[in-house]
Coordinates of C-alpha atoms in Angstrom, one line a residue:
Chain A
M404 CA -12.7 -23.9 17.3
W405 CA -13.1 -23.6 13.3
A406 CA -13.4 -19.8 13.6
F407 CA -10.4 -19.8 15.9
G408 CA -8.7 -21.6 13.4
A409 CA -9.4 -19.6 10.5
L410 CA -8.9 -16.4 12.2
A411 CA -5.6 -17.8 13.3
L412 CA -4.9 -18.6 10.0
R413 CA -5.9 -15.6 8.6
A414 CA -3.9 -13.2 10.8
V415 CA -0.7 -15.5 10.4
V416 CA -0.5 -17.3 7.3
V417 CA -2.5 -15.5 4.8
P418 CA -3.3 -11.9 5.6
P419 CA -4.7 -10.3 2.4
E420 CA -2.4 -9.6 -0.3
R421 CA -3.1 -5.9 -1.6
C422 CA -2.0 -4.8 -4.8
P423 CA -2.7 -1.3 -5.3
P424 CA -4.4 -0.2 -8.5
V425 CA -1.7 1.2 -11.4
D426 CA -1.9 1.7 -14.8
A427 CA 1.3 2.4 -17.2
G428 CA 0.6 6.5 -16.8
V429 CA 0.8 6.0 -13.2
A430 CA 4.2 4.0 -13.6
M431 CA 5.3 6.5 -15.8
A432 CA 4.8 9.4 -13.6
S433 CA 6.3 7.4 -10.7
A434 CA 9.4 6.9 -12.7
R435 CA 9.7 10.7 -13.8
A436 CA 9.5 11.6 -10.1
A437 CA 12.3 9.1 -9.1
A438 CA 14.1 10.6 -11.7
G439 CA 13.7 13.7 -10.6
W440 CA 14.8 13.3 -7.4
I441 CA 18.2 11.9 -8.6
D442 CA 18.4 14.8 -11.0
R443 CA 17.7 17.4 -8.1
A444 CA 20.1 15.6 -5.8
Q445 CA 23.1 15.4 -8.4
R446 CA 26.3 17.4 -7.6
P447 CA 28.2 19.5 -10.2
D448 CA 30.8 16.9 -10.4
G449 CA 28.2 14.3 -11.8
S450 CA 27.8 12.2 -8.6
Y451 CA 24.7 11.8 -6.8
L452 CA 23.3 12.3 -3.2
Y453 CA 24.1 8.8 -1.7
E454 CA 21.8 8.5 1.4
F455 CA 19.4 10.9 3.0
D456 CA 18.2 10.5 6.5
R457 CA 14.9 12.6 6.8
D458 CA 14.9 12.5 10.5
T459 CA 18.0 14.0 11.1
G460 CA 18.0 16.1 7.8
E461 CA 21.6 15.5 6.8
E462 CA 23.4 13.4 4.1
V463 CA 24.8 10.2 5.0
P464 CA 28.8 10.6 4.0
A465 CA 29.5 7.3 1.9
Y466 CA 29.5 6.5 -1.5
N467 CA 29.6 3.6 -3.8
V468 CA 30.7 3.5 -7.5
V469 CA 28.7 0.4 -8.4
R470 CA 25.5 2.2 -7.3
H471 CA 27.1 5.3 -9.4
A472 CA 26.9 3.2 -12.2
G473 CA 23.7 1.8 -11.7
V474 CA 21.9 5.0 -11.3
T475 CA 23.5 6.4 -14.2
M476 CA 22.3 3.3 -16.0
S477 CA 18.9 4.0 -14.9
L478 CA 18.7 7.1 -16.1
Y479 CA 19.8 6.0 -19.6
Q480 CA 17.3 3.5 -19.3
F481 CA 14.7 6.2 -19.0
A482 CA 16.2 8.0 -21.9
A483 CA 16.0 5.0 -24.1
A484 CA 12.3 4.6 -22.8
G485 CA 11.8 8.0 -24.4
E486 CA 12.3 10.6 -21.4
G487 CA 14.7 13.0 -22.7
S488 CA 15.1 14.8 -19.9
A489 CA 17.0 11.8 -18.2
M490 CA 19.9 12.5 -20.6
A491 CA 21.5 15.4 -19.0
P492 CA 22.0 14.0 -15.7
A493 CA 23.0 10.7 -17.1
E494 CA 25.7 12.3 -19.1
R495 CA 26.9 14.2 -15.9
G496 CA 26.8 10.8 -14.4
L497 CA 28.8 9.4 -17.1
A498 CA 31.2 12.2 -17.2
W499 CA 32.3 11.1 -13.5
M500 CA 33.1 7.8 -14.7
L501 CA 34.8 8.5 -17.4
Q502 CA 37.2 10.5 -15.1
R503 CA 37.9 7.5 -13.2
Q504 CA 38.9 4.8 -15.5
Y505 CA 41.7 2.3 -14.6
R506 CA 43.2 1.2 -17.9
Y507 CA 45.5 -1.8 -18.3
D508 CA 46.4 -3.7 -21.6
D509 CA 43.6 -3.2 -23.9
W510 CA 41.1 -2.6 -21.5
S511 CA 39.4 0.0 -19.5
A512 CA 37.5 -0.5 -15.9
L513 CA 35.6 1.9 -13.4
E514 CA 38.0 2.8 -10.4
D515 CA 36.6 3.2 -7.2
P516 CA 38.0 6.7 -6.4
T517 CA 37.8 6.1 -2.5
D518 CA 39.8 2.9 -2.3
G519 CA 41.2 2.5 -5.7
S520 CA 39.6 -0.8 -6.3
V521 CA 38.7 -2.1 -9.6
D522 CA 35.6 -4.5 -9.6
V523 CA 33.6 -6.2 -12.2
G524 CA 30.2 -4.6 -10.8
A525 CA 31.0 -1.1 -11.5
S526 CA 32.2 -1.4 -15.0
A527 CA 29.6 -3.9 -15.9
L528 CA 26.9 -1.4 -15.0
M529 CA 28.9 1.3 -16.7
L530 CA 29.0 -0.7 -19.9
A531 CA 25.1 -1.5 -19.4
G532 CA 24.5 2.3 -19.4
L533 CA 26.5 3.0 -22.3
A534 CA 24.4 0.3 -24.1
Q535 CA 21.4 1.8 -23.1
R536 CA 22.8 5.5 -24.0
R537 CA 23.5 3.6 -27.4
I538 CA 19.7 2.7 -27.7
A539 CA 18.5 5.9 -26.6
T540 CA 20.4 7.9 -28.9
G541 CA 22.1 5.9 -31.5
D542 CA 25.0 7.8 -31.0
G543 CA 28.4 5.4 -31.5
Q544 CA 30.8 7.9 -29.7
Y545 CA 31.4 5.7 -26.7
D546 CA 31.4 2.4 -28.9
T547 CA 35.5 2.4 -28.1
M548 CA 34.7 2.6 -24.4
M549 CA 32.1 0.0 -24.5
R550 CA 34.5 -2.7 -26.1
A551 CA 37.3 -1.6 -23.6
L552 CA 35.1 -2.1 -20.6
S553 CA 34.1 -5.7 -22.2
R554 CA 37.5 -6.6 -22.8
Y555 CA 37.7 -5.8 -18.9
L556 CA 35.0 -8.2 -18.2
M557 CA 36.5 -10.9 -20.3
A558 CA 39.7 -10.6 -18.4
M559 CA 37.7 -11.2 -15.3
Q560 CA 35.8 -14.1 -16.4
Q561 CA 36.7 -17.7 -15.8
A562 CA 36.9 -20.7 -17.9
D563 CA 33.7 -22.0 -16.4
G564 CA 31.8 -18.5 -17.1
S565 CA 32.0 -17.1 -13.5
F566 CA 33.5 -13.8 -12.9
L567 CA 35.9 -12.8 -10.2
N568 CA 35.2 -9.6 -8.9
S569 CA 38.1 -7.7 -8.4
W570 CA 41.3 -6.8 -10.3
D571 CA 44.4 -7.2 -8.1
R572 CA 46.6 -4.3 -9.3
T573 CA 49.9 -5.6 -7.5
T574 CA 49.7 -9.0 -9.4
N575 CA 48.2 -7.6 -12.5
A576 CA 45.6 -10.3 -12.5
P577 CA 42.1 -10.8 -11.0
D578 CA 42.0 -11.3 -7.4
P579 CA 40.9 -15.3 -7.0
R580 CA 40.0 -14.4 -3.1
F581 CA 36.7 -12.5 -4.3
R582 CA 33.6 -13.1 -6.0
S583 CA 30.2 -10.8 -6.0
K584 CA 26.6 -12.4 -6.2
Y585 CA 25.7 -9.0 -8.0
A586 CA 28.4 -8.8 -10.3
T587 CA 28.2 -11.9 -12.4
G588 CA 24.6 -11.1 -13.3
E589 CA 25.4 -7.6 -14.0
A590 CA 28.3 -8.5 -16.5
F591 CA 26.0 -11.2 -17.9
W592 CA 23.5 -8.6 -18.8
A593 CA 26.1 -5.8 -20.0
L594 CA 27.6 -8.6 -22.5
A595 CA 24.2 -9.7 -23.7
M596 CA 23.6 -6.2 -24.9
M597 CA 26.8 -6.1 -26.2
H598 CA 25.8 -8.9 -28.7
R599 CA 22.7 -7.2 -29.6
L600 CA 24.6 -3.6 -30.3
F601 CA 27.4 -5.6 -31.8
P602 CA 26.3 -8.9 -33.4
G603 CA 29.2 -10.5 -35.3
E604 CA 32.0 -9.4 -32.7
G605 CA 31.7 -12.6 -30.8
W606 CA 30.1 -11.4 -27.6
D607 CA 27.5 -14.3 -27.5
T608 CA 30.3 -16.7 -26.5
P609 CA 30.9 -15.2 -23.3
T610 CA 27.7 -14.3 -22.4
R611 CA 26.5 -17.9 -23.2
K612 CA 29.1 -19.1 -20.9
V613 CA 27.8 -16.7 -17.7
A614 CA 24.3 -17.9 -18.7
D615 CA 25.3 -21.6 -18.4
Y616 CA 27.4 -20.9 -15.1
L617 CA 24.7 -19.0 -13.6
S618 CA 21.6 -21.4 -14.7
L619 CA 23.8 -24.6 -13.5
H620 CA 26.6 -24.0 -11.0
R621 CA 26.5 -20.6 -9.6
D622 CA 24.1 -21.1 -6.6
E623 CA 26.4 -24.3 -5.4
V624 CA 29.9 -22.7 -6.2
E625 CA 28.8 -19.8 -4.3
E626 CA 27.1 -21.2 -1.7
Q627 CA 23.7 -19.5 -1.8
K628 CA 21.8 -21.0 1.2
F629 CA 18.2 -20.9 -0.6
P630 CA 18.7 -20.8 -4.4
P631 CA 18.2 -19.6 -6.7
W632 CA 19.6 -16.5 -5.7
A633 CA 17.2 -13.5 -6.5
D634 CA 19.3 -12.4 -9.5
Q635 CA 17.4 -9.7 -11.2
W636 CA 20.5 -9.0 -13.7
A637 CA 20.4 -12.6 -14.8
A638 CA 16.5 -11.9 -15.3
Y639 CA 17.5 -8.8 -17.6
G640 CA 20.4 -11.2 -19.3
L641 CA 18.0 -14.0 -20.2
A642 CA 15.3 -11.6 -21.3
E643 CA 18.2 -9.9 -23.8
M644 CA 19.5 -12.9 -24.9
A645 CA 15.9 -14.1 -25.7
A646 CA 15.6 -11.1 -27.9
W647 CA 18.5 -11.7 -29.9
D648 CA 18.5 -12.0 -33.8
P649 CA 18.7 -15.7 -34.1
A650 CA 20.6 -15.3 -37.1
T651 CA 23.4 -14.0 -35.2
V652 CA 24.0 -16.8 -33.0
D653 CA 25.1 -20.4 -34.1
G654 CA 22.4 -22.9 -34.7
G655 CA 19.5 -20.0 -34.0
V656 CA 19.3 -21.5 -30.5
L657 CA 19.0 -18.5 -27.9
L658 CA 18.3 -20.4 -24.8
S659 CA 19.4 -23.6 -23.7
A660 CA 16.9 -26.0 -21.7
D661 CA 18.9 -25.4 -18.6
N662 CA 18.6 -21.2 -19.2
V663 CA 14.8 -21.5 -19.5
A664 CA 14.4 -23.9 -16.1
Y665 CA 16.7 -21.2 -14.5
A666 CA 14.5 -18.6 -15.9
R667 CA 11.4 -20.4 -14.6
S668 CA 13.0 -20.8 -11.0
L669 CA 13.8 -17.2 -11.2
A670 CA 10.4 -16.5 -11.8
E671 CA 9.0 -18.5 -8.8
R672 CA 11.5 -17.1 -6.4
F673 CA 10.4 -13.3 -7.4
G674 CA 6.6 -14.3 -7.6
F675 CA 7.0 -15.7 -4.1
L676 CA 8.9 -12.4 -2.8
V677 CA 5.7 -10.3 -4.5
R678 CA 3.4 -12.1 -3.0
A679 CA 4.8 -12.0 0.6
E680 CA 5.5 -8.4 0.2
S681 CA 1.8 -7.7 -0.7
Q682 CA 0.6 -9.4 2.7
R683 CA 3.1 -6.6 4.5
T684 CA 1.2 -3.4 5.9
G685 CA 4.1 -1.9 7.6
G686 CA 1.8 -2.1 11.0
R687 CA 3.4 -3.8 14.3
W688 CA 1.6 -6.9 14.0
S689 CA 2.6 -7.6 10.2
T690 CA 5.9 -6.6 11.0
L691 CA 6.2 -9.1 13.9
I692 CA 4.7 -11.8 12.1
H693 CA 5.7 -11.3 8.2
G694 CA 8.8 -8.7 8.7
R695 CA 9.4 -5.3 7.8
R696 CA 8.5 -4.0 4.4
A697 CA 11.2 -4.3 1.8
R698 CA 13.1 -1.3 0.9
A699 CA 12.5 0.3 -2.6
A700 CA 16.0 -0.9 -3.6
G701 CA 15.1 -4.5 -2.9
M702 CA 11.4 -4.3 -4.0
G703 CA 12.6 -2.3 -7.5
T704 CA 15.0 -5.4 -8.2
W705 CA 12.0 -7.9 -7.9
V706 CA 10.1 -5.4 -10.5
E707 CA 13.0 -5.3 -12.7
A708 CA 13.1 -9.2 -12.8
L709 CA 9.4 -9.7 -13.3
G710 CA 9.5 -7.3 -16.2
S711 CA 12.7 -8.9 -18.2
L712 CA 11.1 -12.5 -17.1
Y713 CA 7.7 -11.2 -18.8
R714 CA 9.4 -10.2 -21.5
L715 CA 10.8 -13.5 -21.6
S716 CA 7.7 -15.0 -21.4
L717 CA 6.4 -13.5 -24.3
A718 CA 9.4 -13.9 -26.8
E719 CA 10.1 -17.7 -25.3
P720 CA 7.4 -20.5 -26.0
R721 CA 9.0 -22.5 -23.2
M722 CA 8.2 -19.8 -20.9
A723 CA 4.8 -18.9 -22.3
D724 CA 2.6 -20.6 -19.7
Q725 CA 3.9 -18.2 -17.1
A726 CA 2.9 -15.2 -18.6
G727 CA -0.1 -14.7 -17.0
K728 CA 1.1 -15.2 -13.4
L729 CA 4.0 -12.8 -14.1
R730 CA 2.0 -10.3 -15.4
E731 CA -0.2 -10.2 -12.1
R732 CA 3.1 -9.9 -10.0
L733 CA 4.5 -7.6 -12.1
V734 CA 1.7 -5.2 -12.1
C735 CA 0.9 -6.0 -8.2
S736 CA 4.7 -5.0 -7.6
A737 CA 4.6 -2.0 -9.7
G738 CA 1.4 -0.7 -8.0
M739 CA 3.0 -1.1 -4.6
L740 CA 6.3 0.8 -5.7
A741 CA 4.0 3.4 -7.0
E742 CA 2.2 3.7 -3.8
R743 CA 5.1 4.0 -1.3
Q744 CA 6.7 6.7 -3.2
V745 CA 6.7 10.2 -1.7
T746 CA 4.5 12.5 -3.5
A747 CA 4.8 16.0 -4.0
A748 CA 1.8 16.8 -2.0
E749 CA 3.4 14.5 0.9
A750 CA 6.5 16.5 0.7
S751 CA 5.4 20.0 0.2
G752 CA 6.0 22.1 2.8
Q753 CA 8.4 19.9 4.4
A754 CA 12.1 20.8 5.3
H755 CA 14.3 19.2 2.6
A756 CA 11.4 18.7 0.3
E757 CA 13.4 18.6 -2.8
V758 CA 14.9 15.1 -1.3
L759 CA 11.6 13.9 -0.4
E760 CA 9.4 14.1 -3.1
G761 CA 10.1 11.3 -5.6
A762 CA 12.2 8.9 -3.1
W763 CA 11.1 6.1 -1.3
F764 CA 12.1 6.0 2.4
T765 CA 12.6 2.7 4.9
E766 CA 13.0 3.8 8.5
G767 CA 13.6 7.3 7.4
V768 CA 16.3 6.6 5.1
T769 CA 16.5 6.8 1.5
R770 CA 19.5 5.9 -0.7
M771 CA 20.3 6.6 -4.5
D772 CA 19.7 3.1 -5.5
D773 CA 16.2 3.0 -3.7
Q774 CA 15.4 5.0 -6.8
Q775 CA 17.3 3.6 -9.0
H776 CA 15.9 0.2 -9.0
A777 CA 12.7 1.5 -8.5
L778 CA 12.9 3.6 -11.8
S779 CA 14.0 0.9 -13.9
G780 CA 11.4 -1.6 -12.5
L781 CA 8.3 0.7 -13.1
L782 CA 9.8 1.3 -16.6
R783 CA 9.7 -2.5 -17.0
S784 CA 6.4 -2.9 -15.8
R785 CA 4.6 -0.7 -18.1
L786 CA 4.9 -3.6 -21.1
A787 CA 2.5 -5.4 -18.6
M788 CA 0.1 -2.2 -18.4
G789 CA -0.1 -1.7 -22.4
A790 CA 2.9 0.4 -22.8
G791 CA 6.5 0.3 -23.4
E792 CA 8.6 -1.9 -26.1
R793 CA 9.8 -5.5 -25.5
V794 CA 13.1 -4.3 -26.6
E795 CA 13.7 -2.0 -23.7
Chain B
M575 CA -0.9 -41.2 -11.9
S576 CA -3.6 -39.0 -13.7
D577 CA -4.4 -35.9 -12.2
W578 CA -7.6 -36.9 -10.9
L579 CA -6.1 -40.3 -9.3
R580 CA -3.6 -37.6 -7.5
L581 CA -6.4 -35.9 -6.3
A582 CA -8.6 -38.6 -5.1
F583 CA -5.4 -40.0 -3.2
V584 CA -5.6 -36.4 -1.8
F585 CA -8.9 -36.5 -0.8
L586 CA -8.6 -40.0 0.4
A587 CA -5.7 -38.7 2.7
A588 CA -7.4 -35.4 3.8
V589 CA -11.1 -37.4 4.5
N590 CA -9.1 -40.2 6.1
P591 CA -12.1 -42.7 6.0
A592 CA -10.0 -45.2 8.7
A593 CA -10.1 -42.5 11.2
V594 CA -13.5 -41.5 10.5
A595 CA -14.9 -44.9 11.0
L596 CA -12.7 -45.3 14.1
S597 CA -14.3 -42.0 15.6
S598 CA -17.6 -43.3 15.1
W599 CA -16.9 -47.2 16.4
A600 CA -17.3 -46.3 19.7
P601 CA -16.0 -49.5 22.1
W602 CA -19.1 -49.5 24.2
R603 CA -21.2 -49.7 21.1
P604 CA -20.1 -52.8 19.1
R605 CA -23.2 -52.4 16.5
A606 CA -23.3 -51.1 13.0
R607 CA -24.7 -47.4 12.6
P608 CA -27.8 -47.2 10.0
L609 CA -27.1 -46.7 6.6
E610 CA -29.6 -43.4 6.8
T611 CA -26.9 -41.7 9.0
A612 CA -24.0 -42.9 6.4
G613 CA -26.1 -41.8 3.6
V614 CA -27.0 -38.3 4.8
G615 CA -23.2 -37.7 6.2
F616 CA -22.3 -38.4 2.7
G617 CA -24.5 -36.4 0.7
L618 CA -23.9 -33.5 2.8
A619 CA -20.0 -33.9 3.0
L620 CA -19.8 -34.2 -1.0
A621 CA -22.1 -31.3 -1.1
G622 CA -20.0 -29.0 1.3
V623 CA -16.8 -30.1 -0.9
A624 CA -18.5 -29.2 -4.1
L625 CA -19.5 -25.8 -2.6
A626 CA -16.4 -25.1 -1.2
A627 CA -14.6 -26.0 -4.7
M628 CA -17.1 -24.2 -6.8
L629 CA -16.8 -20.7 -4.7
A630 CA -13.1 -21.1 -4.3
D631 CA -12.0 -18.3 -6.5
R632 CA -14.6 -16.2 -5.3
L633 CA -13.6 -16.8 -1.9
L634 CA -10.2 -16.2 -2.4
A635 CA -11.0 -13.2 -4.5
A636 CA -12.9 -11.7 -1.6
L637 CA -10.3 -12.5 0.7
D638 CA -7.6 -11.1 -1.2
I639 CA -5.3 -14.1 -1.1
A640 CA -3.7 -15.6 -4.5
P641 CA -4.4 -19.2 -4.7
E642 CA -0.6 -20.1 -4.9
T643 CA -0.7 -18.3 -1.1
F644 CA -3.7 -20.3 -0.4
R645 CA -1.7 -23.4 -0.8
I646 CA 0.5 -22.8 2.0
A647 CA -2.3 -22.1 4.4
A648 CA -4.2 -25.2 3.2
G649 CA -0.9 -27.2 3.6
I650 CA -0.3 -25.8 7.2
V651 CA -3.9 -27.0 7.9
M652 CA -3.6 -30.3 6.3
L653 CA -0.3 -30.9 8.4
A654 CA -1.9 -30.2 11.5
A655 CA -4.5 -32.7 10.7
G656 CA -2.5 -35.2 9.6
A657 CA -0.3 -35.0 12.4
Y658 CA -3.2 -35.4 14.5
A659 CA -4.2 -38.8 12.7
V660 CA -0.8 -40.2 12.9
A661 CA -0.7 -39.5 16.9
R662 CA -4.3 -40.4 17.8
A663 CA -5.7 -42.3 14.7
R664 CA -9.0 -40.4 14.9
V665 CA -11.0 -37.3 14.0
A666 CA -11.3 -35.1 16.7
A667 CA -15.1 -35.1 17.2
A668 CA -18.0 -34.6 19.5
S669 CA -20.2 -37.7 20.2
F670 CA -22.1 -39.6 17.6
E671 CA -25.9 -40.1 17.6
D672 CA -27.6 -42.6 15.0
G673 CA -30.2 -41.1 12.7
W674 CA -30.0 -38.3 10.3
R675 CA -29.0 -35.9 13.1
G676 CA -25.8 -37.8 13.3
G677 CA -25.3 -38.0 9.6
I678 CA -25.1 -34.1 9.6
A679 CA -23.2 -34.0 12.9
P680 CA -20.6 -35.0 13.5
L681 CA -20.6 -37.2 10.5
A682 CA -20.7 -34.8 7.9
V683 CA -19.0 -32.1 9.8
P684 CA -16.7 -32.8 11.1
L685 CA -15.5 -36.1 10.3
L686 CA -16.0 -36.3 6.6
F687 CA -16.0 -32.8 5.9
G688 CA -13.5 -31.3 8.3
P689 CA -10.6 -28.8 8.1
A690 CA -8.3 -30.8 5.9
A691 CA -11.0 -31.5 3.4
L692 CA -12.5 -27.9 3.4
V693 CA -9.0 -26.5 2.6
A694 CA -8.2 -29.5 0.4
A695 CA -11.8 -28.5 -1.7
I696 CA -11.1 -24.7 -1.8
S697 CA -7.3 -25.1 -2.9
Y698 CA -7.4 -27.6 -5.5
G699 CA -11.2 -26.4 -6.4
A700 CA -8.9 -23.4 -7.4
D701 CA -6.0 -24.9 -9.0
E702 CA -7.9 -27.7 -10.8
G703 CA -11.6 -26.9 -10.9
A704 CA -14.6 -27.6 -8.9
W705 CA -15.9 -30.6 -11.0
M706 CA -12.3 -32.3 -10.7
A707 CA -12.3 -31.6 -7.1
A708 CA -15.8 -32.9 -6.2
T709 CA -15.8 -35.9 -8.3
A710 CA -12.2 -36.8 -6.9
S711 CA -13.8 -36.3 -3.3
V712 CA -16.4 -38.8 -3.7
A713 CA -14.8 -42.1 -3.3
A714 CA -12.8 -41.1 0.1
L715 CA -16.3 -39.4 1.2
A716 CA -18.5 -42.9 0.2
V717 CA -15.7 -45.0 1.8
G718 CA -15.7 -43.1 5.1
A719 CA -19.5 -43.0 5.5
W720 CA -19.9 -46.8 4.6
L721 CA -17.3 -47.8 7.1
T722 CA -19.4 -46.3 9.9
A723 CA -22.3 -48.4 8.8
V724 CA -20.1 -51.3 9.2
R725 CA -19.9 -53.5 12.3
P726 CA -16.6 -52.9 14.0
G727 CA -15.4 -56.2 15.4
R728 CA -12.1 -57.2 14.1
W729 CA -11.5 -54.4 12.1
T730 CA -10.6 -51.9 14.4
T731 CA -6.8 -52.8 14.4
L732 CA -6.4 -52.6 10.7
A733 CA -8.3 -49.3 10.8
D734 CA -5.8 -48.3 13.3
G735 CA -3.2 -48.6 11.1
V736 CA -4.6 -47.3 8.0
A737 CA -5.7 -44.0 9.7
R738 CA -2.1 -43.5 11.1
L739 CA -0.8 -44.4 7.3
L740 CA -3.3 -41.8 5.8
G741 CA -2.5 -39.4 8.2
T742 CA 1.3 -39.9 7.0
A743 CA 0.3 -39.7 3.5
L744 CA -1.7 -36.6 4.4
V745 CA 1.7 -34.8 6.1
A746 CA 3.6 -35.6 2.9
V747 CA 0.8 -34.1 0.9
A748 CA 0.7 -31.0 3.2
V749 CA 4.4 -30.3 2.9
G750 CA 4.4 -30.9 -0.9
L751 CA 1.6 -28.1 -1.0
I752 CA 3.5 -25.7 1.0
V753 CA 6.5 -26.4 -1.0
E754 CA 4.2 -25.8 -4.3
G755 CA 2.7 -22.6 -2.5
V756 CA 6.4 -21.3 -2.1
R757 CA 7.8 -22.4 -5.2
D758 CA 4.9 -20.9 -7.5
I759 CA 4.9 -17.6 -9.1

């Protein structure tokens, strides 16, 4: 009876948690391969291959401007981590965005060319990309554009710190009907980087408002069923705030107690997600009991979040007790990511090898944000393996 | 409540001395069992808890399970044991003989050192240390063993109520453990 119970428990509740070995070199090589995929699949106009089905050998005819901005941002992150080869595709991606600006009043925003919509997420990630570009190069040629994008975000911010997602071009006002569970965190991180790059211009004030909204109200206002919403952008933003120069903020206090409590709850959420994922084998029984393996676009966000929260735990004494576990989960998730990537050897000799190598496939399909989030996550994981910088 | 007292309460609910006593107090056998049986049962059960707690880290590492994840499994086992105690006010066990043999089985295993006590020893041994887990279990194991040496008589009704109450407490502890396992990093 005991043996049967133990076996059932093992099979259903606690199958082994597999964390493939990984070090900073492996993580960097994997990130490089992901960036190589993005570069090879980029079109001459600067847009990227959106989605590819390896079973049919065909591209899926779709595009998403938010993901375009996100992929470009990840390339600039790679450049900021010292990988100069990422600059060329990133610059082409940036040029694509610069050609699609919607301007109103004193601000500028990235417009979706497919439907003309002007949403917060795309502009926030474009701003984040430009911030990473500035960190990578020190070049100030887009500072004016960064401020214009930031002013758009300010125009979309509500009194409680939240953001409405879409600009209504008929009323020339934010459309009160739409919010995005992604865009708020994206804007938060982008504005937090604005304060790092331009302290004294007042970007800390809207940043703090978002941080408090995310920490205290977002899950309730936006009706998250299982709070906290696993928001890696919020983790980026909190880590960025913790890295601010205390001399540049009122009272020198970087994070409030509520911000720290929220960060801790995010750490718990992402840690659990990684533990659960590490139990999935992709086999039939595992899929039946524990569900399908996460796609790289999902797991990459967990690695990004854990990388950010790990940085936060090193900078913020009230998070220090979580550093060990965060490091453990971060390395584990990076190892899983690296292991699941299509290697050059695996792609070699196959049809469309150039869009297989360096990619992550789920049920035969890869999408550009699989590579984006995996790339960003792997980069941010290196700090836990003794490489990388806390300010990246 | 100190960590040690909290853990002692967890083991009290997991061992459930009242349910152990009810399982040994057969209605057709109104006399007390010999202390020898209780002593052997207590010693072996304590050794089991201590061993499980001491080996917890190595066991979980060998099984590739994070202590945080094991809490979920431990919670599920304790939930089942608690629900059984609430429903039956007994511990599922084979027939009970006097003497040292009865002290080994069923008193030590599975009455005192049953599935709930085992997973509690592993989970808390990994989280709080073997010494803490082992010492916190002493009171529950001692009371459970001693009650088997008490003449049942009029205590049966009281023990029935206490066993169900401790079963309810174990259910609450189990739910807390599962939530902790899910919410930890």
